[in-house]
Amino acid sequence: MKLAISAFLAFALARPLASAAANPDSAVSFSRDVAPILNRQCANCHGPKKAKGGFRLQTFDNLMQCGSSKKPPITPGSAEKSRLYQLLVTTDEEDLMPKDADPLPKAQIEIIRRWIEQGAKFDGADRDTVLSTLASSATHEAAPKTYRSPEPVTALAFSPDGAEIAVSGHDEVTVWSAADGRLIRRIGGLPSQTFALAYARTKNLLAIAGGVSGELGEVRLVEPATGRLVRLLATLEETALGLAFSPDDSQIAVAAADQSVRVFDTASGRQTFRLDDHSDWVMSVAFSPDGKHLVTASRDKTAKVIDLPGGEVRRTFRGHDKQVYDAAFSADNQRVYSIGADHMLRVWDIDDPEKSGKKSSPTALDLGAEPLRMKVTEKGVLVCCADNSVRLISADGRKALRSLSGGSDWFYALSYDEKSGRLAAGSYNGEVHIWNIGDGSPVLSFTAAPGFTPAANALANEPEK
Amino acid sequence: MRSPFSIPVFLCVILGAIPIASRAEDVSFRRDVMPVLAKAGCSAGTCHGNLTGKGGFKLSLRGEAPDWDYLVLTHDQFARRIDRLNPESSLILRKATASIPHEGGRRFTEDSPEYRILLSWIRAGLPRGDVKQPTLTKLTISPEEALLVEPADRFQIKVTASFSDGSSRDVSQFAVYETTDPIAVVSHDGLVTRKALGETAVIARYLNQQLPVRVAFVAARPDFAWSNPRENNFIDHQIFTKLQSLRLNPSGICDDTTFLRRAYLDIIGLLPTVEIARRFAADSTPDKRARLIDALLQRPEFAECWALKWSDLLRNEELAIDFKGVQNFNRWIRDSIEAGKPMDQFARELITARGDTYTNPAANYYRALRDPNSRAEATAQVFLGTRLKCARCHNHPFERWTQDDYYGFSAFFGRINYEILENKRRIATDQHEFNGEQIVWVARSGETTDPRTDQPAKLRFMGTEAPALSPDDDRLEAAAAWVTSPENPLFARVMVNRVWSHLLGRGIVDPVDDFRITNPPSHPALLDQLAADFIEHHYDLRHAIRLIANSRTYQLASRPNDANGDDARNFSHGLIRRLTAEETLDGISAVTGLPTKFNGYPLGIRAGQIAGVSAIHFYIKKPSDADRFVHVFGKPDRLISSESERSGDITFAQILEMAGGPTANDLLKNPDNRLGKLLAAGKSPSEIIDDVFWSALARGPGEKESVELTRYLAEAKDPRLALEDIAWALMNSKEFLLRR
């Protein structure tokens, strides 16, 4: 019993729900109260990957359909007659759900019971929405007022005028002055992790991609100056990892850990196409400068060139023998740079030389460390690496031109401001470094963690060796 | 009498839950978090310790690389796995407690010590535990052995870790436990509970060290009274001491017929002849068994029999070595054994061998081992009973061997080169075939590459520091000296254990080439004593055989008594085995009195004398009946350096072969065979029956057998056919086909 209570407490604390459990008279909401329970407790065996007993409850529609037993899982109005409820409370250990795990806490069973008794109503917008995303339309936790420790910078972006830098925070995005590293504003209401940030060049929009690992992905459009939510562009089953505006800002491409690549119309928010050709997380997505292609990078060890607007896969590049972290087009739209966990920067043609009959000159540069993100600039290709370095590679991908010093931990994120010729990189230790790309001189560095003071945390944050 | 289980057994000791990290700042990744990842199974080979990880999350196998694992948890995949500002929301905790879907299910709950440690580590800011922090120096376990007599059915294991700062702590809660046999189960905290009577080993693992506990659950047997059998030598003392503690009496001593057949097969690989068997039965002197052993050890077939065994191990086969080389290599082995060459010298001559493989046959050792890794693996397996191969790709999961050991030992064998004077390859597609003269030569310089670093591999003997070698030192000499040194704890044990296993049917360490901490010997003190005796007697093979064969243990009957029938590892009774391929065919040949024909060899060469595998490859010429027969009965192809390649299985094909196959049938039907000669000599039916019995079973017929078979033969219309039936029946009997 002690176990059940503590499990429930942890659960209740982690999510702003359970209000229904506390108040026995209130109405139980399926989206808010029931969906999270089912998603957490049942999805492992009855989810997207497995459907034990012929039963799946990925969506509300699934939930209402019989499994192999041919007995309706839910009989609205009567918990006692509902197969799902019976299996939660049965004394037969063989039948009791969840199998090979502790029974559900009494309070959770009670929520389910009352929801069924109240008519088992669906209160969401679409019965086909997966339960995990249904649950997420609940508000996110507030960002910490001050940061006890710096948060790894996994995404950052210069504003179009180069004056500000948006940086991933915890449950928020923080915006800093590119001139002096001063905190300008905090954009909250976000899921805990942010993996990609992009400003529209011509529109007043900041796109934010992230989520909660293992639970949820989100892509939001906000107004940069105020942080006002313009549109919740997508909720996904897994984190959104990559993001790009088309050159004319009319489209937004999203890469996600649910293995999908999606393109949305910026103005309407409508999804224009979805590609599921990757067999593992899609780490990044980028448009070609002419807007005619996309390139994706995936943990499935491939990168793909996709034709727009049709969404046909033009080429699958299998040169990396490990995860591909990032990929981008050359200025002439003809070649693609990609970086992977095999430590290589590879340059390849957008057409398969075997099919196109063109001569190919594949190039591979061993970086000697894991390259994590890249940016193609007029000066060359910028790559940030797990050896605490940021490098500038020649445009032909053959030569390292410069290594930018000052970092002391893995660099996860890059942004380049063409006008000022400045480059910003974000690091695991929460630091943002800004360099002048022309001569490699450092311009500014600061720790992007509101309220964080290193001295007070010296004990808690052992320096990395 | 002192029991081998002298360490007190801890029964039902319930350990208090001792929190490893009482204060958050005390948590160290290396010392505290790594054991949790192992204990929860995260770093197991079936989960994230897998070579390719699981679900994109890859830890080092069983935590062999803490630095890697630290970065994987904290930095990898854009730091998504840990939430420092909201530690309870960290992905690793939500996954491990299955509060979100986790393929591996729930590994622990929110109120478990595992959860507490991970959470305090995250709260403390992910301290890495730097090099100054104490490291694990030694693991101790108690009890080391546990013998529980019914009704006792459980005991608590206590694992204590000692650290480099001199501190030690009870880590029973955080060790990982495994059993090698399902007769016992071990709880999360190390409580071992009986499931069935018998013996097993429980392995406890903590950080990078592991130790076994040998466990015996013994039946109460209230009527047990020790039979107090006479001890012939120290072997019996050790074996009987343990048997007594297990409340098992050994079987009685085997009868003369069984002993004679056993000693003949084990020592020279042949059945005794009619004359010898009769003479031995009639001999009434008390030391006749010892004299027989001595006599057998001086027979030329002794060297042939053991050369066959070593030819298996040293991969003496015609594809890599060619026909001429195979003959020369086998002769060299046979001559070495015949001459009584000490086995350490034998090993050294092989390891340091070089030169023309025709004229320096020992150099054939390297003819099939074409690269440094396979030379190191074979040398470790054959002479040190150690399977190193796993360490090629990862630190050995069950042992202390690391990749440093692997590539360091391989480096000793890196300067071997081959000058191929000719290669008249007959099978165009087989790149492994070498048919012609070769010279094995050793370069004065050159290094192997450690594939992990692309740098020259650093010389290292397995498990020890690098030896100090000058550039002029011969690396093979250095390796050979280290392998065969009396200080090497493995060499003498492995060699004498091979002899033991050959004679007793099971190694004290079994399999004989899988020595490791987690595969402990059944009788450690006996193995120690045998090894010391072997060293003291200059690694003399004949001495070791003589010692073991003269023990009462060797001479125990195979028929179990009321209690010891289930015992498979304490040598309480003789172990029965099927005759080997060569023993079976040579036995049939001896019973029928006719030779068999192998391709490429003159008529009259016995199966046990064949140097290689098959003189003429089956691509080129159809195998003879005899060639096929030995193949069916499990003669190995000699493609790996292990005795396990020789099959002792009983197959349906063998039964068919014996019952109606051409090999045995042709010999039985041949008019010139023993049966024909007996009939032609005008012997009486009872004399004939008598002779056939002695030739096949080393004994005369029993009274009933004699009366009935004599009548059957006397009354038969076609005595020849009747006699063939009788001989056929004898050769298909278990008594003939099994060594008992």
Coordinates of N, CA, C and O in Angstrom, one line a residue, chain B residues 173-257:
Chain B
Q173 N 23.1 -5.5 -1.3 CA 21.9 -5.0 -1.9 C 22.1 -4.6 -3.3 O 21.1 -4.5 -4.1
F174 N 23.3 -4.2 -3.7 CA 23.6 -3.6 -5.0 C 24.3 -4.6 -5.9 O 24.6 -4.2 -7.0
A175 N 24.7 -5.7 -5.4 CA 25.3 -6.7 -6.3 C 24.3 -7.3 -7.2 O 23.1 -7.4 -6.8
V176 N 24.7 -7.8 -8.3 CA 23.8 -8.5 -9.2 C 24.1 -10.0 -9.0 O 25.2 -10.5 -9.0
Y177 N 23.0 -10.8 -8.9 CA 23.2 -12.2 -8.7 C 22.7 -13.0 -9.8 O 21.6 -12.7 -10.4
E178 N 23.4 -14.1 -10.1 CA 23.0 -15.0 -11.2 C 23.2 -16.4 -10.7 O 24.2 -16.7 -10.0
T179 N 22.4 -17.4 -11.1 CA 22.7 -18.8 -10.8 C 23.1 -19.5 -12.2 O 22.6 -19.1 -13.2
T180 N 23.9 -20.5 -12.1 CA 24.3 -21.2 -13.3 C 23.3 -22.4 -13.5 O 23.4 -23.0 -14.5
D181 N 22.5 -22.7 -12.5 CA 21.6 -23.9 -12.6 C 20.3 -23.5 -11.9 O 20.4 -22.9 -10.8
P182 N 19.2 -23.9 -12.4 CA 17.9 -23.4 -11.8 C 17.6 -24.1 -10.5 O 16.5 -24.0 -10.1
I183 N 18.5 -24.9 -9.9 CA 18.1 -25.5 -8.6 C 18.0 -24.5 -7.5 O 17.5 -24.8 -6.4
A184 N 18.5 -23.3 -7.7 CA 18.4 -22.3 -6.7 C 18.0 -20.9 -7.3 O 18.2 -20.7 -8.5
V185 N 17.3 -20.1 -6.5 CA 16.9 -18.8 -6.9 C 17.6 -17.8 -6.0 O 17.7 -18.1 -4.8
V186 N 17.9 -16.7 -6.4 CA 18.5 -15.6 -5.6 C 17.7 -14.4 -5.6 O 17.3 -14.0 -6.7
S187 N 17.4 -13.9 -4.4 CA 16.5 -12.7 -4.4 C 17.4 -11.5 -4.7 O 18.6 -11.5 -4.8
H188 N 16.7 -10.4 -4.9 CA 17.3 -9.1 -5.2 C 18.4 -8.8 -4.2 O 19.4 -8.2 -4.6
D189 N 18.2 -9.2 -3.0 CA 19.2 -8.8 -1.9 C 20.2 -9.9 -1.6 O 21.0 -9.8 -0.7
G190 N 20.2 -11.0 -2.4 CA 21.2 -12.0 -2.2 C 20.8 -13.2 -1.3 O 21.6 -13.9 -0.8
L191 N 19.5 -13.4 -1.1 CA 19.0 -14.6 -0.3 C 18.9 -15.7 -1.3 O 18.1 -15.6 -2.3
V192 N 19.6 -16.8 -1.1 CA 19.6 -17.9 -2.0 C 18.6 -19.0 -1.4 O 18.7 -19.3 -0.3
T193 N 17.7 -19.4 -2.3 CA 16.7 -20.4 -1.8 C 16.7 -21.6 -2.7 O 16.8 -21.4 -4.0
R194 N 16.6 -22.7 -2.1 CA 16.6 -24.0 -2.8 C 15.3 -24.2 -3.7 O 14.2 -23.9 -3.2
K195 N 15.5 -24.6 -4.9 CA 14.4 -25.1 -5.7 C 14.4 -26.6 -5.8 O 13.4 -27.2 -6.0
A196 N 15.6 -27.1 -5.8 CA 15.8 -28.6 -5.9 C 17.1 -29.0 -5.3 O 18.0 -28.1 -5.1
L197 N 17.3 -30.2 -5.0 CA 18.6 -30.7 -4.5 C 19.6 -30.7 -5.6 O 19.3 -30.8 -6.8
G198 N 20.8 -30.5 -5.2 CA 21.9 -30.5 -6.2 C 22.9 -29.4 -5.9 O 22.9 -28.8 -4.9
E199 N 23.7 -29.2 -7.0 CA 24.8 -28.2 -6.8 C 24.7 -27.2 -7.9 O 24.3 -27.4 -9.0
T200 N 25.2 -26.0 -7.6 CA 25.2 -24.9 -8.6 C 26.2 -23.9 -8.1 O 26.8 -24.0 -7.0
A201 N 26.4 -22.9 -8.9 CA 27.2 -21.8 -8.4 C 26.4 -20.5 -8.6 O 25.7 -20.4 -9.6
V202 N 26.5 -19.7 -7.6 CA 25.8 -18.4 -7.7 C 26.9 -17.3 -7.9 O 27.9 -17.3 -7.2
I203 N 26.7 -16.5 -8.9 CA 27.7 -15.5 -9.2 C 27.2 -14.1 -8.7 O 26.0 -13.8 -9.0
A204 N 28.0 -13.4 -8.0 CA 27.7 -12.1 -7.5 C 28.6 -11.1 -8.2 O 29.8 -11.3 -8.3
R205 N 28.0 -10.1 -8.8 CA 28.8 -9.1 -9.6 C 28.5 -7.7 -9.0 O 27.4 -7.4 -8.7
Y206 N 29.6 -7.0 -8.8 CA 29.5 -5.6 -8.4 C 30.5 -4.8 -9.1 O 31.7 -5.1 -9.1
L207 N 30.1 -3.7 -9.7 CA 31.0 -2.9 -10.5 C 31.8 -3.8 -11.5 O 31.1 -4.6 -12.1
N208 N 33.1 -3.8 -11.5 CA 33.8 -4.6 -12.5 C 34.3 -5.9 -12.0 O 35.1 -6.5 -12.6
Q209 N 33.8 -6.3 -10.8 CA 34.3 -7.6 -10.2 C 33.2 -8.6 -10.0 O 32.0 -8.2 -9.8
Q210 N 33.6 -9.8 -10.0 CA 32.6 -10.8 -9.7 C 33.2 -12.0 -9.0 O 34.4 -12.3 -9.2
L211 N 32.4 -12.7 -8.2 CA 32.8 -13.8 -7.5 C 31.7 -14.9 -7.5 O 30.5 -14.6 -7.5
P212 N 32.2 -16.2 -7.4 CA 31.2 -17.3 -7.3 C 31.0 -17.7 -5.9 O 31.9 -17.6 -5.0
V213 N 29.8 -18.2 -5.6 CA 29.6 -19.0 -4.4 C 29.2 -20.4 -4.8 O 28.2 -20.5 -5.6
R214 N 29.9 -21.4 -4.4 CA 29.5 -22.7 -4.7 C 28.4 -23.2 -3.7 O 28.6 -23.1 -2.5
V215 N 27.4 -23.7 -4.3 CA 26.2 -24.0 -3.4 C 25.9 -25.5 -3.6 O 25.8 -26.0 -4.7
A216 N 25.6 -26.2 -2.5 CA 25.1 -27.6 -2.6 C 23.9 -27.7 -1.6 O 24.0 -27.3 -0.5
F217 N 22.8 -28.1 -2.2 CA 21.7 -28.5 -1.4 C 21.6 -30.0 -1.3 O 21.5 -30.7 -2.3
V218 N 21.8 -30.5 0.0 CA 22.0 -31.9 0.2 C 20.8 -32.5 0.8 O 20.2 -32.0 1.7
A219 N 20.4 -33.7 0.3 CA 19.3 -34.4 0.9 C 19.7 -34.9 2.3 O 20.9 -35.2 2.6
A220 N 18.7 -34.9 3.2 CA 19.0 -35.2 4.6 C 19.5 -36.6 4.8 O 20.5 -36.9 5.5
R221 N 18.9 -37.6 4.1 CA 19.4 -39.0 4.2 C 19.7 -39.4 5.6 O 20.9 -39.6 5.9
P222 N 18.7 -39.5 6.4 CA 19.0 -39.7 7.9 C 19.7 -41.1 8.1 O 20.4 -41.2 9.1
D223 N 19.6 -42.0 7.2 CA 20.2 -43.3 7.4 C 21.6 -43.3 6.9 O 22.3 -44.3 6.9
F224 N 22.1 -42.2 6.4 CA 23.4 -42.2 5.8 C 24.5 -42.6 6.8 O 24.6 -42.1 7.9
A225 N 25.3 -43.5 6.3 CA 26.5 -43.9 7.1 C 27.7 -43.9 6.1 O 27.6 -44.6 5.0
W226 N 28.7 -43.3 6.4 CA 29.9 -43.2 5.5 C 30.5 -44.6 5.4 O 30.8 -45.3 6.4
S227 N 30.7 -45.0 4.2 CA 31.2 -46.4 3.9 C 32.7 -46.5 4.2 O 33.3 -47.6 4.2
N228 N 33.3 -45.3 4.3 CA 34.8 -45.3 4.6 C 35.6 -46.1 3.7 O 36.4 -47.0 4.1
P229 N 35.5 -45.9 2.4 CA 36.3 -46.7 1.4 C 37.8 -46.4 1.6 O 38.2 -45.3 2.0
R230 N 38.6 -47.4 1.2 CA 40.1 -47.2 1.3 C 40.5 -46.1 0.3 O 40.0 -46.1 -0.9
E231 N 41.5 -45.3 0.7 CA 42.0 -44.3 -0.2 C 43.3 -44.7 -0.8 O 44.2 -45.1 -0.1
N232 N 43.4 -44.7 -2.2 CA 44.6 -45.1 -2.8 C 45.7 -44.0 -2.8 O 46.8 -44.3 -2.8
N233 N 45.2 -42.8 -3.0 CA 46.1 -41.7 -3.0 C 45.4 -40.4 -2.7 O 44.2 -40.4 -2.4
F234 N 46.1 -39.2 -2.8 CA 45.4 -38.0 -2.4 C 44.2 -37.6 -3.2 O 43.3 -36.9 -2.7
I235 N 44.1 -38.2 -4.4 CA 42.9 -37.9 -5.2 C 41.6 -38.4 -4.4 O 40.6 -37.7 -4.3
D236 N 41.8 -39.7 -4.0 CA 40.6 -40.3 -3.3 C 40.3 -39.5 -2.0 O 39.1 -39.3 -1.7
H237 N 41.3 -39.0 -1.4 CA 41.1 -38.2 -0.1 C 40.2 -37.0 -0.4 O 39.2 -36.8 0.2
Q238 N 40.6 -36.3 -1.5 CA 39.8 -35.1 -1.8 C 38.4 -35.4 -2.3 O 37.4 -34.8 -1.9
I239 N 38.3 -36.4 -3.2 CA 37.0 -36.8 -3.7 C 36.1 -37.3 -2.6 O 34.9 -36.9 -2.5
F240 N 36.6 -38.1 -1.8 CA 35.8 -38.8 -0.7 C 35.4 -37.8 0.4 O 34.3 -37.9 0.9
T241 N 36.3 -36.9 0.7 CA 35.9 -35.9 1.7 C 34.7 -35.1 1.2 O 33.8 -34.9 2.0
K242 N 34.7 -34.7 0.0 CA 33.5 -33.9 -0.5 C 32.3 -34.8 -0.5 O 31.2 -34.4 -0.2
L243 N 32.5 -36.1 -1.0 CA 31.3 -37.0 -1.1 C 30.7 -37.2 0.3 O 29.5 -37.2 0.5
Q244 N 31.6 -37.3 1.3 CA 31.0 -37.5 2.7 C 30.2 -36.3 3.1 O 29.2 -36.4 3.7
S245 N 30.7 -35.1 2.8 CA 30.0 -33.9 3.2 C 28.7 -33.8 2.5 O 27.7 -33.2 2.9
L246 N 28.6 -34.3 1.3 CA 27.4 -34.4 0.5 C 26.5 -35.5 0.9 O 25.4 -35.7 0.3
R247 N 26.9 -36.3 1.9 CA 26.2 -37.4 2.3 C 25.9 -38.4 1.2 O 24.8 -39.0 1.1
L248 N 27.0 -38.7 0.5 CA 26.9 -39.6 -0.6 C 28.0 -40.6 -0.5 O 29.2 -40.2 -0.2
N249 N 27.7 -41.9 -0.6 CA 28.8 -42.9 -0.6 C 29.2 -43.1 -2.1 O 28.3 -43.1 -3.0
P250 N 30.5 -43.3 -2.3 CA 30.9 -43.7 -3.7 C 30.4 -45.1 -4.0 O 30.2 -45.9 -3.1
S251 N 30.2 -45.4 -5.3 CA 29.9 -46.8 -5.7 C 31.1 -47.7 -5.3 O 32.2 -47.2 -5.0
G252 N 30.9 -48.9 -5.4 CA 32.0 -49.9 -5.1 C 33.0 -49.8 -6.3 O 32.8 -49.1 -7.2
I253 N 34.1 -50.6 -6.1 CA 35.1 -50.6 -7.1 C 34.6 -51.5 -8.3 O 33.8 -52.4 -8.1
C254 N 35.0 -51.1 -9.5 CA 34.5 -51.8 -10.6 C 35.2 -53.2 -10.7 O 36.3 -53.4 -10.2
D255 N 34.5 -54.1 -11.5 CA 35.1 -55.4 -11.6 C 36.3 -55.4 -12.6 O 36.5 -54.4 -13.3
D256 N 37.0 -56.5 -12.6 CA 38.3 -56.6 -13.4 C 38.0 -56.3 -14.9 O 38.7 -55.6 -15.6
T257 N 36.9 -56.9 -15.4 CA 36.6 -56.8 -16.8 C 36.4 -55.3 -17.2 O 36.9 -54.8 -18.1

